[in-house]
């Protein structure tokens, strides 16, 4: 094929490859790769957006720019998606969206996933969950787990006891007067 057509540009060759090898299995594999690729902090936003855009165009060549941008933005984390959508128009180009995305990533901490707690457990379930705070810190600040079966979150129980004691005193003062 190269001997017949000679030197051509990459977009021409890309369209020829898509026309020749585009079948249901190929589209299904592109759809899977699109669905499995989530944005990670260590990736460059522009490259990631461009890769997702090319996959969407390969799956559906007649997709509108607005729909393509919408599908790319839905692959981001919720807060990051919201921040980028608020700063861009629906008719924005991919360059504008990726630039906005990169600015949000650099200026804010949005989109950076928490690395504490049970995040290691998802990747390797044999690891034990890490403590987010050491016990000395919890004792020093009065922060501790109530360990009641009905309560599933950590709380500031000592502070609550003080508040309830003050409320009890004020109620007794009102009744006494």
Tab-separated table of N, CA and C in Angstrom:
chain	number	residue	atom	x	y	z
A	1	UNK	N	0.828	-1.184	0.000
A	1	UNK	CA	0.000	0.000	0.000
A	1	UNK	C	0.878	1.255	0.000
A	2	UNK	N	2.021	1.168	0.719
A	2	UNK	CA	2.922	2.307	0.759
A	2	UNK	C	3.539	2.565	-0.617
A	3	UNK	N	3.822	1.484	-1.373
A	3	UNK	CA	4.386	1.648	-2.718
A	3	UNK	C	3.395	2.310	-3.664
A	4	UNK	N	2.126	2.023	-3.497
A	4	UNK	CA	1.101	2.575	-4.388
A	4	UNK	C	0.871	4.056	-4.111
A	5	UNK	N	0.764	4.424	-2.831
A	5	UNK	CA	0.379	5.794	-2.476
A	5	UNK	C	1.562	6.712	-2.194
A	6	UNK	N	2.744	6.162	-1.972
A	6	UNK	CA	3.921	7.002	-1.755
A	6	UNK	C	3.883	7.728	-0.426
A	7	UNK	N	4.525	8.908	-0.419
A	7	UNK	CA	4.576	9.703	0.823
A	7	UNK	C	3.277	10.471	0.991
A	8	UNK	N	2.590	10.152	2.034
A	8	UNK	CA	1.359	10.860	2.388
A	8	UNK	C	1.469	11.332	3.829
A	9	UNK	N	0.596	12.248	4.212
A	9	UNK	CA	0.612	12.761	5.581
A	9	UNK	C	0.018	11.727	6.543
A	10	UNK	N	0.331	11.898	7.829
A	10	UNK	CA	-0.180	10.978	8.830
A	10	UNK	C	-1.706	10.992	8.915
A	11	UNK	N	-2.380	12.150	8.852
A	11	UNK	CA	-3.849	12.110	8.887
A	11	UNK	C	-4.449	11.275	7.745
A	12	UNK	N	-3.835	11.327	6.575
A	12	UNK	CA	-4.341	10.516	5.460
A	12	UNK	C	-4.166	9.040	5.782
A	13	UNK	N	-2.976	8.647	6.266
A	13	UNK	CA	-2.735	7.250	6.606
A	13	UNK	C	-3.652	6.794	7.741
A	14	UNK	N	-3.866	7.677	8.687
A	14	UNK	CA	-4.748	7.333	9.807
A	14	UNK	C	-6.161	7.050	9.314
A	15	UNK	N	-6.669	7.883	8.434
A	15	UNK	CA	-8.017	7.659	7.897
A	15	UNK	C	-8.074	6.364	7.091
A	16	UNK	N	-7.003	6.046	6.374
A	16	UNK	CA	-6.973	4.791	5.614
A	16	UNK	C	-6.976	3.578	6.545
A	17	UNK	N	-6.226	3.666	7.627
A	17	UNK	CA	-6.198	2.565	8.600
A	17	UNK	C	-7.573	2.376	9.227
A	18	UNK	N	-8.210	3.484	9.583
A	18	UNK	CA	-9.543	3.401	10.186
A	18	UNK	C	-10.540	2.798	9.200
A	19	UNK	N	-10.475	3.210	7.928
A	19	UNK	CA	-11.394	2.667	6.927
A	19	UNK	C	-11.158	1.180	6.704
A	20	UNK	N	-9.895	0.754	6.697
A	20	UNK	CA	-9.592	-0.641	6.398
A	20	UNK	C	-9.891	-1.570	7.574
A	21	UNK	N	-9.519	-1.168	8.779
A	21	UNK	CA	-9.615	-2.066	9.926
A	21	UNK	C	-10.792	-1.791	10.842
A	22	UNK	N	-11.639	-0.858	10.495
A	22	UNK	CA	-12.775	-0.521	11.348
A	22	UNK	C	-13.827	-1.630	11.266
A	23	UNK	N	-13.961	-2.373	12.357
A	23	UNK	CA	-15.003	-3.384	12.459
A	23	UNK	C	-15.547	-3.363	13.881
A	24	UNK	N	-16.489	-4.230	14.176
A	24	UNK	CA	-17.137	-4.211	15.489
A	24	UNK	C	-16.154	-4.487	16.628
A	25	UNK	N	-15.235	-5.427	16.414
A	25	UNK	CA	-14.257	-5.750	17.457
A	25	UNK	C	-13.338	-4.568	17.723
A	26	UNK	N	-12.881	-3.915	16.659
A	26	UNK	CA	-11.984	-2.767	16.792
A	26	UNK	C	-12.687	-1.629	17.537
A	27	UNK	N	-13.949	-1.372	17.178
A	27	UNK	CA	-14.722	-0.322	17.850
A	27	UNK	C	-14.933	-0.683	19.320
A	28	UNK	N	-15.212	-1.956	19.594
A	28	UNK	CA	-15.409	-2.402	20.964
A	28	UNK	C	-14.133	-2.215	21.788
A	29	UNK	N	-12.964	-2.551	21.218
A	29	UNK	CA	-11.693	-2.371	21.921
A	29	UNK	C	-11.396	-0.897	22.172
A	30	UNK	N	-11.705	-0.039	21.204
A	30	UNK	CA	-11.508	1.402	21.396
A	30	UNK	C	-12.443	1.925	22.488
A	31	UNK	N	-13.667	1.418	22.515
A	31	UNK	CA	-14.623	1.828	23.543
A	31	UNK	C	-14.149	1.386	24.927
A	32	UNK	N	-13.616	0.172	25.025
A	32	UNK	CA	-13.080	-0.302	26.301
A	32	UNK	C	-11.893	0.538	26.755
A	33	UNK	N	-10.995	0.842	25.827
A	33	UNK	CA	-9.831	1.653	26.209
A	33	UNK	C	-10.260	3.057	26.621
A	34	UNK	N	-11.301	3.586	25.984
A	34	UNK	CA	-11.829	4.894	26.368
A	34	UNK	C	-12.453	4.830	27.762
A	35	UNK	N	-13.193	3.772	28.037
A	35	UNK	CA	-13.858	3.636	29.328
A	35	UNK	C	-12.905	3.376	30.483
A	36	UNK	N	-11.805	2.685	30.217
A	36	UNK	CA	-10.875	2.332	31.291
A	36	UNK	C	-9.860	3.419	31.594
A	37	UNK	N	-9.682	4.368	30.698
A	37	UNK	CA	-8.653	5.389	30.873
A	37	UNK	C	-9.215	6.572	31.642
A	38	UNK	N	-8.883	6.653	32.917
A	38	UNK	CA	-9.265	7.784	33.757
A	38	UNK	C	-8.065	8.707	33.883
A	39	UNK	N	-8.339	9.978	34.122
A	39	UNK	CA	-7.232	10.921	34.275
A	39	UNK	C	-6.522	10.688	35.600
A	40	UNK	N	-5.200	10.651	35.543
A	40	UNK	CA	-4.372	10.532	36.738
A	40	UNK	C	-3.489	11.759	36.821
A	41	UNK	N	-3.114	12.119	38.030
A	41	UNK	CA	-2.395	13.370	38.271
A	41	UNK	C	-1.063	13.422	37.535
A	42	UNK	N	-0.391	12.291	37.392
A	42	UNK	CA	0.927	12.308	36.773
A	42	UNK	C	0.876	12.448	35.249
A	43	UNK	N	-0.300	12.388	34.652
A	43	UNK	CA	-0.420	12.531	33.199
A	43	UNK	C	-0.539	13.998	32.808
A	44	UNK	N	-0.096	14.303	31.602
A	44	UNK	CA	-0.236	15.651	31.068
A	44	UNK	C	-1.678	15.832	30.596
A	45	UNK	N	-2.368	16.883	31.042
A	45	UNK	CA	-3.778	17.064	30.677
A	45	UNK	C	-4.004	17.175	29.168
A	46	UNK	N	-3.105	17.876	28.469
A	46	UNK	CA	-3.304	18.053	27.028
A	46	UNK	C	-3.194	16.720	26.295
A	47	UNK	N	-2.174	15.935	26.620
A	47	UNK	CA	-2.007	14.631	25.969
A	47	UNK	C	-3.182	13.711	26.266
A	48	UNK	N	-3.647	13.739	27.521
A	48	UNK	CA	-4.764	12.880	27.897
A	48	UNK	C	-6.035	13.274	27.140
A	49	UNK	N	-6.320	14.588	27.075
A	49	UNK	CA	-7.507	15.065	26.350
A	49	UNK	C	-7.412	14.729	24.867
A	50	UNK	N	-6.231	14.894	24.289
A	50	UNK	CA	-6.038	14.594	22.870
A	50	UNK	C	-6.235	13.104	22.596
A	51	UNK	N	-5.712	12.247	23.475
A	51	UNK	CA	-5.877	10.803	23.304
A	51	UNK	C	-7.351	10.415	23.381
A	52	UNK	N	-8.077	10.990	24.352
A	52	UNK	CA	-9.502	10.683	24.482
A	52	UNK	C	-10.273	11.184	23.266
A	53	UNK	N	-9.904	12.353	22.764
A	53	UNK	CA	-10.577	12.912	21.595
A	53	UNK	C	-10.374	12.022	20.373
A	54	UNK	N	-9.155	11.552	20.172
A	54	UNK	CA	-8.877	10.671	19.027
A	54	UNK	C	-9.637	9.356	19.142
A	55	UNK	N	-9.749	8.832	20.350
A	55	UNK	CA	-10.518	7.600	20.538
A	55	UNK	C	-11.991	7.818	20.214
A	56	UNK	N	-12.544	8.949	20.670
A	56	UNK	CA	-13.956	9.233	20.392
A	56	UNK	C	-14.200	9.423	18.898
A	57	UNK	N	-13.283	10.081	18.216
A	57	UNK	CA	-13.429	10.272	16.769
A	57	UNK	C	-13.302	8.935	16.050
A	58	UNK	N	-12.417	8.051	16.525
A	58	UNK	CA	-12.274	6.735	15.908
A	58	UNK	C	-13.531	5.895	16.107
A	59	UNK	N	-14.166	6.019	17.269
A	59	UNK	CA	-15.395	5.266	17.538
A	59	UNK	C	-16.548	5.814	16.709
A	60	UNK	N	-16.685	7.139	16.704
A	60	UNK	CA	-17.780	7.780	15.973
A	60	UNK	C	-17.224	8.986	15.218
A	61	UNK	N	-16.934	8.845	13.918
A	61	UNK	CA	-16.340	9.954	13.163
A	61	UNK	C	-17.258	11.167	13.032
A	62	UNK	N	-18.546	11.004	13.226
A	62	UNK	CA	-19.495	12.102	13.035
A	62	UNK	C	-19.894	12.761	14.355
A	63	UNK	N	-19.134	12.531	15.416
A	63	UNK	CA	-19.461	13.114	16.715
A	63	UNK	C	-19.206	14.622	16.681
A	64	UNK	N	-20.097	15.367	17.308
A	64	UNK	CA	-19.938	16.823	17.326
A	64	UNK	C	-18.882	17.208	18.364
A	65	UNK	N	-18.346	18.399	18.204
A	65	UNK	CA	-17.329	18.891	19.136
A	65	UNK	C	-17.900	19.005	20.542
A	66	UNK	N	-19.132	19.466	20.630
A	66	UNK	CA	-19.777	19.624	21.934
A	66	UNK	C	-19.932	18.285	22.648
A	67	UNK	N	-20.380	17.259	21.933
A	67	UNK	CA	-20.548	15.930	22.533
A	67	UNK	C	-19.198	15.320	22.902
A	68	UNK	N	-18.216	15.520	22.048
A	68	UNK	CA	-16.879	14.986	22.319
A	68	UNK	C	-16.315	15.608	23.600
A	69	UNK	N	-16.439	16.933	23.716
A	69	UNK	CA	-15.942	17.608	24.914
A	69	UNK	C	-16.693	17.152	26.163
A	70	UNK	N	-17.996	16.968	26.030
A	70	UNK	CA	-18.811	16.510	27.163
A	70	UNK	C	-18.351	15.131	27.631
A	71	UNK	N	-18.100	14.227	26.700
A	71	UNK	CA	-17.672	12.878	27.070
A	71	UNK	C	-16.277	12.878	27.681
A	72	UNK	N	-15.411	13.754	27.199
A	72	UNK	CA	-14.067	13.851	27.774
A	72	UNK	C	-14.151	14.367	29.205
A	73	UNK	N	-14.976	15.383	29.417
A	73	UNK	CA	-15.077	15.970	30.759
A	73	UNK	C	-15.707	15.013	31.767
A	74	UNK	N	-16.574	14.117	31.309
A	74	UNK	CA	-17.188	13.171	32.244
A	74	UNK	C	-16.190	12.125	32.729
A	75	UNK	N	-15.037	12.005	32.079
A	75	UNK	CA	-14.011	11.057	32.509
A	75	UNK	C	-13.165	11.610	33.657
A	76	UNK	N	-13.360	12.881	34.002
A	76	UNK	CA	-12.599	13.497	35.087
A	76	UNK	C	-13.292	13.232	36.417
A	77	UNK	N	-12.596	13.536	37.502
A	77	UNK	CA	-13.213	13.447	38.827
A	77	UNK	C	-14.286	14.523	38.940
A	78	UNK	N	-15.263	14.341	39.796
A	78	UNK	CA	-16.422	15.227	39.883
A	78	UNK	C	-16.097	16.688	40.094
A	79	UNK	N	-15.238	17.012	41.062
A	79	UNK	CA	-14.909	18.408	41.337
A	79	UNK	C	-14.121	19.030	40.199
A	80	UNK	N	-13.203	18.267	39.639
A	80	UNK	CA	-12.397	18.777	38.531
A	80	UNK	C	-13.265	18.990	37.297
A	81	UNK	N	-14.173	18.068	37.035
A	81	UNK	CA	-15.106	18.220	35.915
A	81	UNK	C	-15.936	19.487	36.090
A	82	UNK	N	-16.446	19.707	37.294
A	82	UNK	CA	-17.266	20.884	37.572
A	82	UNK	C	-16.463	22.171	37.389
A	83	UNK	N	-15.222	22.185	37.874
A	83	UNK	CA	-14.385	23.383	37.765
A	83	UNK	C	-14.090	23.723	36.307
A	84	UNK	N	-13.818	22.718	35.495
A	84	UNK	CA	-13.511	22.968	34.078
A	84	UNK	C	-14.771	23.388	33.333
A	85	UNK	N	-15.900	22.741	33.624
A	85	UNK	CA	-17.153	23.102	32.952
A	85	UNK	C	-17.578	24.529	33.274
A	86	UNK	N	-17.320	24.975	34.496
A	86	UNK	CA	-17.700	26.336	34.882
A	86	UNK	C	-16.879	27.388	34.151
A	87	UNK	N	-15.678	27.055	33.757
A	87	UNK	CA	-14.804	28.026	33.111
A	87	UNK	C	-14.833	27.947	31.592
A	88	UNK	N	-15.496	26.957	31.015
A	88	UNK	CA	-15.519	26.791	29.554
A	88	UNK	C	-16.936	26.909	29.024
A	89	UNK	N	-17.022	27.267	27.751
A	89	UNK	CA	-18.302	27.282	27.062
A	89	UNK	C	-18.548	25.918	26.431
A	90	UNK	N	-19.790	25.647	26.077
A	90	UNK	CA	-20.104	24.375	25.432
A	90	UNK	C	-19.430	24.245	24.074
A	91	UNK	N	-19.246	25.377	23.391
A	91	UNK	CA	-18.672	25.362	22.047
A	91	UNK	C	-17.149	25.471	22.064
A	92	UNK	N	-16.523	25.334	23.212
A	92	UNK	CA	-15.068	25.483	23.315
A	92	UNK	C	-14.352	24.403	22.517
A	93	UNK	N	-13.174	24.761	22.039
A	93	UNK	CA	-12.359	23.783	21.317
A	93	UNK	C	-11.632	22.899	22.322
A	94	UNK	N	-11.041	21.839	21.813
A	94	UNK	CA	-10.299	20.925	22.673
A	94	UNK	C	-9.092	21.625	23.297
A	95	UNK	N	-8.458	22.527	22.556
A	95	UNK	CA	-7.316	23.276	23.094
A	95	UNK	C	-7.728	24.141	24.277
A	96	UNK	N	-8.867	24.821	24.156
A	96	UNK	CA	-9.339	25.670	25.251
A	96	UNK	C	-9.669	24.839	26.489
A	97	UNK	N	-10.303	23.699	26.274
A	97	UNK	CA	-10.665	22.842	27.402
A	97	UNK	C	-9.419	22.273	28.070
A	98	UNK	N	-8.461	21.801	27.268
A	98	UNK	CA	-7.253	21.231	27.868
A	98	UNK	C	-6.422	22.303	28.566
A	99	UNK	N	-6.416	23.531	28.036
A	99	UNK	CA	-5.703	24.625	28.697
A	99	UNK	C	-6.359	24.960	30.033
A	100	UNK	N	-7.678	25.041	30.040
A	100	UNK	CA	-8.409	25.300	31.282
A	100	UNK	C	-8.185	24.173	32.283
A	101	UNK	N	-8.215	22.966	31.787
A	101	UNK	CA	-7.989	21.783	32.609
A	101	UNK	C	-6.595	21.844	33.249
A	102	UNK	N	-5.600	22.215	32.451
A	102	UNK	CA	-4.236	22.295	32.958
A	102	UNK	C	-4.093	23.417	33.990
A	103	UNK	N	-4.747	24.549	33.741
A	103	UNK	CA	-4.701	25.654	34.704
A	103	UNK	C	-5.330	25.251	36.034
A	104	UNK	N	-6.472	24.574	35.974
A	104	UNK	CA	-7.135	24.127	37.204
A	104	UNK	C	-6.268	23.130	37.955
A	105	UNK	N	-5.613	22.271	37.211
A	105	UNK	CA	-4.764	21.267	37.849
A	105	UNK	C	-3.556	21.907	38.523
A	106	UNK	N	-2.986	22.940	37.904
A	106	UNK	CA	-1.804	23.592	38.457
A	106	UNK	C	-2.181	24.516	39.612
A	107	UNK	N	-3.250	25.295	39.451
A	107	UNK	CA	-3.605	26.306	40.451
A	107	UNK	C	-4.236	25.720	41.700
A	108	UNK	N	-4.964	24.634	41.566
A	108	UNK	CA	-5.705	24.090	42.703
A	108	UNK	C	-5.285	22.653	42.970
A	109	UNK	N	-5.811	22.112	44.041
A	109	UNK	CA	-5.560	20.714	44.369
A	109	UNK	C	-6.711	19.826	43.912
A	110	UNK	N	-7.600	20.370	43.103
A	110	UNK	CA	-8.736	19.590	42.631
A	110	UNK	C	-8.223	18.500	41.700
A	111	UNK	N	-8.764	17.316	41.852
A	111	UNK	CA	-8.398	16.218	40.978
A	111	UNK	C	-7.250	15.386	41.496
A	112	UNK	N	-6.635	15.807	42.578
A	112	UNK	CA	-5.577	15.000	43.169
A	112	UNK	C	-6.232	14.077	44.173
A	113	UNK	N	-6.067	12.806	43.968
A	113	UNK	CA	-6.756	11.828	44.790
A	113	UNK	C	-6.060	11.670	46.129
A	114	UNK	N	-6.828	11.368	47.160
A	114	UNK	CA	-6.265	11.119	48.480
A	114	UNK	C	-5.470	9.823	48.441
A	115	UNK	N	-4.303	9.847	49.033
A	115	UNK	CA	-3.481	8.642	49.059
A	115	UNK	C	-3.475	7.992	50.428
A	116	UNK	N	-4.251	8.522	51.372
A	116	UNK	CA	-4.289	7.922	52.697
A	116	UNK	C	-5.508	7.025	52.829
A	117	UNK	N	-5.590	6.350	53.947
A	117	UNK	CA	-6.750	5.505	54.204
A	117	UNK	C	-6.673	4.200	53.456
A	118	UNK	N	-7.753	3.823	52.811
A	118	UNK	CA	-7.839	2.508	52.199
A	118	UNK	C	-7.544	2.519	50.712
A	119	UNK	N	-6.939	3.566	50.180
A	119	UNK	CA	-6.688	3.593	48.741
A	119	UNK	C	-5.723	2.489	48.336
A	120	UNK	N	-4.763	2.137	49.224
A	120	UNK	CA	-3.848	1.049	48.910
A	120	UNK	C	-4.577	-0.289	48.919
A	121	UNK	N	-5.636	-0.387	49.718
A	121	UNK	CA	-6.385	-1.634	49.790
A	121	UNK	C	-7.061	-1.976	48.478
A	122	UNK	N	-7.454	-0.984	47.705
A	122	UNK	CA	-8.133	-1.273	46.445
A	122	UNK	C	-7.179	-1.936	45.463
A	123	UNK	N	-5.940	-1.468	45.446
A	123	UNK	CA	-4.970	-2.022	44.512
A	123	UNK	C	-4.422	-3.353	45.012
A	124	UNK	N	-4.213	-3.467	46.315
A	124	UNK	CA	-3.655	-4.679	46.892
A	124	UNK	C	-4.446	-5.028	48.150
A	125	UNK	N	-5.480	-5.871	48.024
A	125	UNK	CA	-6.359	-6.125	49.162
A	125	UNK	C	-5.678	-6.852	50.322
A	126	UNK	N	-4.472	-7.383	50.117
A	126	UNK	CA	-3.807	-8.082	51.211
A	126	UNK	C	-3.199	-7.115	52.219
A	127	UNK	N	-3.009	-5.848	51.822
A	127	UNK	CA	-2.452	-4.865	52.749
A	127	UNK	C	-3.498	-4.448	53.776
A	128	UNK	N	-3.041	-4.149	54.967
A	128	UNK	CA	-3.951	-3.641	55.981
A	128	UNK	C	-4.167	-2.156	55.745
A	129	UNK	N	-5.309	-1.661	56.169
A	129	UNK	CA	-5.607	-0.238	55.995
A	129	UNK	C	-4.668	0.587	56.856
A	130	UNK	N	-4.226	1.717	56.318
A	130	UNK	CA	-3.320	2.592	57.056
A	130	UNK	C	-4.126	3.514	57.960
A	131	UNK	N	-3.544	3.874	59.075
A	131	UNK	CA	-4.160	4.844	59.973
A	131	UNK	C	-3.954	6.231	59.391
A	132	UNK	N	-4.991	7.062	59.399
A	132	UNK	CA	-4.832	8.413	58.878
A	132	UNK	C	-4.142	9.311	59.891
A	133	UNK	N	-4.316	9.057	61.181
A	133	UNK	CA	-3.659	9.822	62.239
A	133	UNK	C	-3.087	8.839	63.246
A	134	UNK	N	-1.963	9.169	63.802
A	134	UNK	CA	-1.424	8.297	64.835
A	134	UNK	C	-2.190	8.513	66.141
A	135	UNK	N	-2.097	7.526	67.016
A	135	UNK	CA	-2.905	7.572	68.241
A	135	UNK	C	-2.473	8.700	69.169
A	136	UNK	N	-1.183	9.070	69.176
A	136	UNK	CA	-0.732	10.175	70.027
A	136	UNK	C	-1.401	11.482	69.607
A	137	UNK	N	-1.519	11.686	68.305
A	137	UNK	CA	-2.184	12.891	67.803
A	137	UNK	C	-3.650	12.890	68.220
A	138	UNK	N	-4.299	11.742	68.120
A	138	UNK	CA	-5.707	11.649	68.487
A	138	UNK	C	-5.912	11.935	69.969
A	139	UNK	N	-5.024	11.421	70.805
A	139	UNK	CA	-5.147	11.649	72.244
A	139	UNK	C	-4.885	13.112	72.575
A	140	UNK	N	-3.871	13.695	71.928
A	140	UNK	CA	-3.505	15.087	72.217
A	140	UNK	C	-4.608	16.060	71.818
A	141	UNK	N	-5.296	15.795	70.734
A	141	UNK	CA	-6.327	16.717	70.258
A	141	UNK	C	-7.711	16.373	70.772
A	142	UNK	N	-7.849	15.238	71.468
A	142	UNK	CA	-9.161	14.837	71.955
A	142	UNK	C	-9.994	14.173	70.875
A	143	UNK	N	-9.366	13.780	69.796
A	143	UNK	CA	-10.056	13.162	68.672
A	143	UNK	C	-9.969	11.657	68.850
A	144	UNK	N	-11.092	10.998	68.943
A	144	UNK	CA	-11.051	9.553	69.080
A	144	UNK	C	-12.318	8.940	68.492
A	145	UNK	N	-12.252	7.677	68.238
A	145	UNK	CA	-13.377	6.941	67.675
A	145	UNK	C	-14.254	6.472	68.819
A	146	UNK	N	-15.550	6.691	68.709
A	146	UNK	CA	-16.446	6.293	69.795
A	146	UNK	C	-16.625	4.782	69.840
A	147	UNK	N	-16.326	4.072	68.754
A	147	UNK	CA	-16.352	2.615	68.661
A	147	UNK	C	-17.707	2.002	68.989
A	148	UNK	N	-18.757	2.750	68.866
A	148	UNK	CA	-20.094	2.208	69.044
A	148	UNK	C	-20.510	1.547	67.735
A	149	UNK	N	-21.213	0.410	67.781
A	149	UNK	CA	-21.603	-0.234	66.524
A	149	UNK	C	-22.556	0.614	65.682
A	150	UNK	N	-23.260	1.554	66.324
A	150	UNK	CA	-24.193	2.391	65.574
A	150	UNK	C	-23.499	3.568	64.910
A	151	UNK	N	-22.325	3.925	65.410
A	151	UNK	CA	-21.598	5.058	64.852
A	151	UNK	C	-20.448	4.541	64.009
A	152	UNK	N	-20.362	5.013	62.795
A	152	UNK	CA	-19.322	4.510	61.905
A	152	UNK	C	-18.263	5.557	61.579
A	153	UNK	N	-18.349	6.737	62.159
A	153	UNK	CA	-17.352	7.756	61.849
A	153	UNK	C	-16.654	8.221	63.113
A	154	UNK	N	-15.457	8.764	62.925
A	154	UNK	CA	-14.737	9.346	64.053
A	154	UNK	C	-15.429	10.636	64.444
A	155	UNK	N	-15.346	10.981	65.707
A	155	UNK	CA	-15.997	12.216	66.141
A	155	UNK	C	-15.230	12.840	67.297
A	156	UNK	N	-15.612	14.048	67.620
A	156	UNK	CA	-15.022	14.765	68.729
A	156	UNK	C	-15.939	14.603	69.935
A	157	UNK	N	-15.916	13.445	70.543
A	157	UNK	CA	-16.846	13.142	71.634
A	157	UNK	C	-16.565	13.983	72.866
A	158	UNK	N	-15.306	14.270	73.152
A	158	UNK	CA	-14.984	15.056	74.345
A	158	UNK	C	-15.553	16.461	74.226
A	159	UNK	N	-15.437	17.056	73.061
A	159	UNK	CA	-15.998	18.385	72.850
A	159	UNK	C	-17.517	18.352	72.989
A	160	UNK	N	-18.136	17.305	72.502
A	160	UNK	CA	-19.590	17.191	72.598
A	160	UNK	C	-20.035	17.083	74.054
A	161	UNK	N	-19.262	16.349	74.859
A	161	UNK	CA	-19.613	16.224	76.274
A	161	UNK	C	-19.600	17.589	76.950
A	162	UNK	N	-18.605	18.419	76.607
A	162	UNK	CA	-18.539	19.761	77.178
A	162	UNK	C	-19.740	20.597	76.741
A	163	UNK	N	-20.124	20.491	75.480
A	163	UNK	CA	-21.268	21.251	74.965
A	163	UNK	C	-22.547	20.812	75.665
A	164	UNK	N	-22.742	19.493	75.808
A	164	UNK	CA	-23.936	19.002	76.476
A	164	UNK	C	-23.965	19.433	77.937
A	165	UNK	N	-22.803	19.462	78.588
A	165	UNK	CA	-22.741	19.896	79.989
A	165	UNK	C	-23.141	21.364	80.103
A	166	UNK	N	-22.683	22.209	79.181
A	166	UNK	CA	-23.051	23.628	79.192
A	166	UNK	C	-24.544	23.801	78.946
A	167	UNK	N	-25.093	23.030	78.001
A	167	UNK	CA	-26.527	23.114	77.724
A	167	UNK	C	-27.333	22.687	78.949
A	168	UNK	N	-26.854	21.668	79.638
A	168	UNK	CA	-27.535	21.199	80.847
A	168	UNK	C	-27.508	22.280	81.928
A	169	UNK	N	-26.357	22.950	82.074
A	169	UNK	CA	-26.247	24.027	83.062
A	169	UNK	C	-27.190	25.180	82.732
A	170	UNK	N	-27.252	25.568	81.462
A	170	UNK	CA	-28.134	26.679	81.085
A	170	UNK	C	-29.595	26.295	81.275
A	171	UNK	N	-29.947	25.045	81.016
A	171	UNK	CA	-31.326	24.603	81.212
A	171	UNK	C	-31.677	24.619	82.698
A	172	UNK	N	-30.756	24.189	83.536
A	172	UNK	CA	-30.993	24.198	84.979
A	172	UNK	C	-31.097	25.624	85.502
A	173	UNK	N	-30.271	26.535	84.949
A	173	UNK	CA	-30.345	27.942	85.364
A	173	UNK	C	-31.699	28.536	85.000
A	174	UNK	N	-32.218	28.197	83.822
A	174	UNK	CA	-33.522	28.719	83.400
A	174	UNK	C	-34.634	28.197	84.307
A	175	UNK	N	-34.577	26.919	84.639
A	175	UNK	CA	-35.598	26.330	85.495
A	175	UNK	C	-35.515	26.878	86.917
A	176	UNK	N	-34.295	27.186	87.369
A	176	UNK	CA	-34.094	27.693	88.729
A	176	UNK	C	-34.546	29.133	88.880
A	177	UNK	N	-34.575	29.914	87.848
A	177	UNK	CA	-34.944	31.340	87.949
A	177	UNK	C	-36.398	31.539	87.844
